[in-house]
Short mmCIF file of C-alpha atoms in Angstrom, two decimals:
data_model
loop_
_atom_site.label_atom_id
_atom_site.label_comp_id
_atom_site.label_asym_id
_atom_site.label_seq_id
_atom_site.Cartn_x
_atom_site.Cartn_y
_atom_site.Cartn_z
CA UNK P 57 0.00 0.00 0.00
CA UNK P 58 0.85 3.73 -0.03
CA UNK P 59 2.41 3.82 -3.48
CA UNK P 60 3.13 7.09 -5.23
CA UNK P 61 4.14 7.24 -8.88
CA UNK P 62 5.69 10.00 -10.93
CA UNK P 63 5.82 10.50 -14.65
CA UNK P 64 8.09 10.93 -16.44
CA UNK P 65 11.03 9.47 -14.54
CA UNK P 66 13.38 11.63 -16.52
CA UNK P 67 13.00 14.37 -19.11
CA UNK P 68 15.32 16.49 -21.20
CA UNK P 69 14.01 19.74 -22.60
CA UNK P 70 15.33 22.81 -24.32
CA UNK P 71 15.68 26.13 -22.58
CA UNK P 72 12.50 28.19 -22.83
CA UNK P 73 10.10 25.27 -23.08
CA UNK P 74 7.69 24.01 -20.41
CA UNK P 75 7.64 20.61 -18.78
CA UNK P 76 4.83 18.92 -16.87
CA UNK P 77 5.46 16.31 -14.19
CA UNK P 78 2.65 14.14 -12.84
CA UNK P 79 2.36 12.71 -9.36
CA UNK P 80 -0.22 10.04 -8.58
CA UNK P 81 -1.23 8.24 -5.43
CA UNK P 82 -2.04 4.76 -6.68
CA UNK P 83 -3.81 3.09 -3.80
CA UNK P 84 -4.97 5.86 -1.50
CA UNK P 85 -6.58 9.25 -1.59
CA UNK P 86 -4.20 12.13 -1.01
CA UNK P 87 -5.77 15.31 0.28
CA UNK P 88 -2.34 16.90 0.48
CA UNK P 89 0.58 16.56 -1.89
CA UNK P 90 4.02 18.09 -1.60
CA UNK P 91 6.61 18.98 -4.20
CA UNK P 92 10.29 18.90 -3.39
CA UNK P 93 13.43 19.70 -5.27
CA UNK P 94 16.76 18.02 -4.66
CA UNK P 95 20.15 19.02 -6.02
CA UNK P 96 22.97 16.44 -6.19
CA UNK P 97 24.20 15.35 -2.77
CA UNK P 98 21.83 17.73 -1.03
CA UNK P 99 18.72 17.41 1.05
CA UNK P 100 15.11 17.80 -0.04
CA UNK P 101 13.85 21.34 -0.30
CA UNK P 102 10.11 21.84 -0.05
CA UNK P 103 8.79 23.90 -2.95
CA UNK P 104 5.07 23.90 -2.33
CA UNK P 105 2.18 22.20 -0.62
CA UNK P 106 -1.03 21.55 -2.48
CA UNK P 107 -4.43 20.58 -1.19
CA UNK P 108 -7.00 19.03 -3.46
CA UNK P 109 -9.22 21.64 -5.01
CA UNK P 110 -7.38 24.68 -3.69
CA UNK P 111 -4.38 26.77 -4.64
CA UNK P 112 -0.93 25.59 -3.71
CA UNK P 113 1.05 27.21 -0.93
CA UNK P 114 4.56 28.05 -2.05
CA UNK P 115 7.66 28.25 0.09
CA UNK P 116 9.51 31.51 0.28
CA UNK P 117 11.72 32.04 -2.74
CA UNK P 118 9.79 29.68 -5.02
CA UNK P 119 8.20 31.48 -7.96
CA UNK P 120 4.60 30.40 -8.25
CA UNK P 121 4.34 31.66 -11.84
CA UNK P 122 7.30 29.54 -12.85
CA UNK P 123 6.35 26.38 -10.99
CA UNK P 124 2.65 25.85 -11.62
CA UNK P 125 0.99 23.29 -9.41
CA UNK P 126 -2.41 21.77 -9.98
CA UNK P 127 -4.04 19.33 -7.57
CA UNK P 128 -7.20 18.59 -9.49
CA UNK P 129 -8.17 15.32 -7.81
CA UNK P 130 -7.46 13.24 -4.72
CA UNK P 131 -4.99 11.10 -6.67
CA UNK P 132 -3.25 13.50 -9.03
CA UNK P 133 -1.07 16.57 -8.72
CA UNK P 134 0.96 18.13 -11.51
CA UNK P 135 3.98 20.41 -11.48
CA UNK P 136 4.66 22.44 -14.60
CA UNK P 137 8.02 24.11 -14.95
CA UNK P 138 7.41 27.02 -17.30
CA UNK P 139 10.06 28.61 -19.50
CA UNK P 140 12.65 26.23 -18.15
CA UNK P 141 16.29 27.28 -17.85
CA UNK P 142 19.43 25.21 -17.19
CA UNK P 143 19.38 26.26 -13.53
CA UNK P 144 16.02 24.50 -13.20
CA UNK P 145 17.75 21.19 -13.86
CA UNK P 146 17.22 19.13 -10.75
CA UNK P 147 15.56 16.06 -9.23
CA UNK P 148 11.90 16.80 -8.52
CA UNK P 149 10.13 14.59 -6.01
CA UNK P 150 6.51 14.60 -4.94
CA UNK P 151 5.02 13.12 -1.81
CA UNK P 152 1.48 12.49 -0.73
CA UNK P 153 -0.33 12.20 2.54
CA UNK P 154 -3.07 9.62 2.94
CA UNK P 155 -6.44 11.16 3.66
CA UNK P 156 -6.87 8.88 6.66
CA UNK P 157 -3.38 9.36 8.12
CA UNK P 158 -2.35 12.78 9.37
CA UNK P 159 1.37 12.19 9.68
CA UNK P 160 3.04 9.96 7.11
CA UNK P 161 4.24 11.24 3.74
CA UNK P 162 4.91 8.76 0.96
CA UNK P 163 7.33 9.77 -1.74
CA UNK P 164 7.33 9.18 -5.45
CA UNK P 165 10.41 7.88 -7.29
CA UNK P 166 11.36 11.34 -8.53
CA UNK P 167 11.76 12.98 -11.92
CA UNK P 168 15.16 13.99 -13.24
CA UNK P 169 14.81 17.20 -15.27
CA UNK P 170 17.66 18.33 -17.48
CA UNK P 171 17.32 21.63 -19.33
CA UNK P 172 19.76 22.15 -22.19
CA UNK X 295 10.67 27.92 11.51
CA UNK X 296 11.91 24.41 12.18
CA UNK X 297 15.62 23.67 11.77
CA UNK X 298 16.86 20.09 11.66
CA UNK X 299 20.52 19.20 12.02
CA UNK X 300 21.83 15.75 11.20
CA UNK X 301 25.14 14.09 12.04
CA UNK X 302 27.33 12.60 10.77
CA UNK X 303 27.24 13.53 7.10
CA UNK X 304 29.05 10.33 6.18
CA UNK X 305 29.34 7.08 8.07
CA UNK X 306 31.27 3.98 7.12
CA UNK X 307 30.86 0.73 9.05
CA UNK X 308 31.86 -2.87 8.65
CA UNK X 309 29.15 -5.35 7.79
CA UNK X 310 27.58 -6.64 10.98
CA UNK X 311 28.40 -3.55 13.00
CA UNK X 312 25.84 -1.03 14.24
CA UNK X 313 25.25 2.41 12.79
CA UNK X 314 23.83 5.40 14.63
CA UNK X 315 22.65 8.64 13.07
CA UNK X 316 21.60 11.59 15.21
CA UNK X 317 19.34 14.56 14.57
CA UNK X 318 18.34 17.60 16.55
CA UNK X 319 15.39 19.88 15.95
CA UNK X 320 14.53 23.37 17.10
CA UNK X 321 10.73 23.63 17.19
CA UNK X 322 9.22 22.08 20.31
CA UNK X 323 5.86 21.94 18.50
CA UNK X 324 7.15 19.27 16.09
CA UNK X 325 5.37 16.04 16.85
CA UNK X 326 6.30 13.57 14.11
CA UNK X 327 9.79 12.33 13.29
CA UNK X 328 10.25 10.05 10.27
CA UNK X 329 13.40 8.54 8.86
CA UNK X 330 13.84 8.01 5.14
CA UNK X 331 16.28 5.91 3.14
CA UNK X 332 17.19 7.17 -0.33
CA UNK X 333 19.08 5.11 -2.85
CA UNK X 334 20.79 6.71 -5.81
CA UNK X 335 18.34 8.09 -8.35
CA UNK X 336 15.28 7.10 -6.34
CA UNK X 337 12.79 8.81 -4.10
CA UNK X 338 13.03 8.61 -0.30
CA UNK X 339 11.50 5.56 1.32
CA UNK X 340 9.99 5.75 4.79
CA UNK X 341 11.76 3.19 6.98
CA UNK X 342 10.58 4.08 10.47
CA UNK X 343 8.90 6.93 12.27
CA UNK X 344 8.08 8.02 15.77
CA UNK X 345 5.55 10.38 17.26
CA UNK X 346 6.15 12.75 20.12
CA UNK X 347 4.21 10.70 22.64
CA UNK X 348 6.61 7.76 22.28
CA UNK X 349 10.24 7.51 23.38
CA UNK X 350 11.40 4.52 21.37
CA UNK X 351 10.24 2.37 18.49
CA UNK X 352 11.80 -0.72 16.99
CA UNK X 353 11.27 -2.61 13.76
CA UNK X 354 13.55 -5.61 13.33
CA UNK X 355 17.09 -4.23 12.87
CA UNK X 356 16.00 -0.60 12.95
CA UNK X 357 15.15 1.47 15.99
CA UNK X 358 14.48 5.13 16.64
CA UNK X 359 14.71 6.96 19.95
CA UNK X 360 13.29 10.37 20.79
CA UNK X 361 14.25 12.73 23.59
CA UNK X 362 11.70 15.53 23.55
CA UNK X 363 13.34 17.44 26.36
CA UNK X 364 16.64 17.62 24.55
CA UNK X 365 14.96 17.85 21.15
CA UNK X 366 16.95 15.09 19.57
CA UNK X 367 16.21 11.76 17.98
CA UNK X 368 18.39 8.99 16.66
CA UNK X 369 18.29 6.12 14.18
CA UNK X 370 19.96 2.87 15.13
CA UNK X 371 20.66 0.12 12.62
CA UNK X 372 22.02 -3.12 13.99
CA UNK X 373 23.71 -5.98 12.14
CA UNK X 374 24.27 -3.77 9.13
CA UNK X 375 24.29 -5.30 5.67
CA UNK X 376 25.72 -3.98 2.38
CA UNK X 377 22.18 -3.30 1.15
CA UNK X 378 21.77 -0.82 4.00
CA UNK X 379 24.18 1.45 2.11
CA UNK X 380 22.25 4.58 1.11
CA UNK X 381 21.59 8.15 2.17
CA UNK X 382 19.41 8.48 5.25
CA UNK X 383 17.38 11.59 6.05
CA UNK X 384 15.72 12.48 9.29
CA UNK X 385 12.81 14.89 9.38
CA UNK X 386 10.74 16.77 11.92
CA UNK X 387 7.16 17.68 11.22
CA UNK X 388 4.08 19.35 12.56
CA UNK X 389 0.95 19.53 10.44
CA UNK X 390 2.03 20.16 6.85
CA UNK X 391 5.46 21.47 7.66
CA UNK X 392 8.11 18.76 7.35
CA UNK X 393 11.77 19.78 7.43
CA UNK X 394 14.62 17.47 6.54
CA UNK X 395 18.11 17.05 7.84
CA UNK X 396 21.02 17.31 5.43
CA UNK X 397 21.36 13.54 5.11
CA UNK X 398 23.88 10.88 6.11
CA UNK X 399 25.63 8.77 3.53
CA UNK X 400 26.00 5.31 5.08
CA UNK X 401 28.43 2.86 3.55
CA UNK X 402 28.48 -0.71 4.80
CA UNK X 403 31.67 -2.52 3.82
CA UNK X 404 31.38 -6.23 3.20
#
């Protein structure tokens, strides 16, 4: 149980284009989903928290117009990196919290984004 | 806001030995403390967690202890195996705010 998937697992895009990453909770309903970013050999940095049906809450320093988050259903959240630049290259990881469990977060496998 | 410090940053042990990773947190309101294992190129995997109303929790070779007064918690892995080699992250959380330590790279030598 508590499986979270991400798609794609890796993506390469050209500078200036947009990329969408999907995060799905496969066997539970996730009222809250989280998006993290991780640079090589570093820790996870929370980018934003999204609740189903409402606007995402962004961490300080994260541009909401650049990183668009949509949490349209209890099993799907998407992160769109708009007008991507090489400095956006990173490992993006989502996590989800089970509707019935207030504490645990279950992480997806991550998406490696490379902007050329 | 919450600040989580984790030590050591790297840890190398011989197979069969024990490994201990320690974390401290700053916000006394934090009430949930998970530990995650991350292998190269993969997402973090929850391996054990503890809530603030418990002092110790054990799951086979893995145990976590929590000292609320001192605001620190530790991960203990006994009888380490090469497959335990990974990066381990501690975290402290209250409500939707989960903050991670910097990570510990554990290497278990066969």
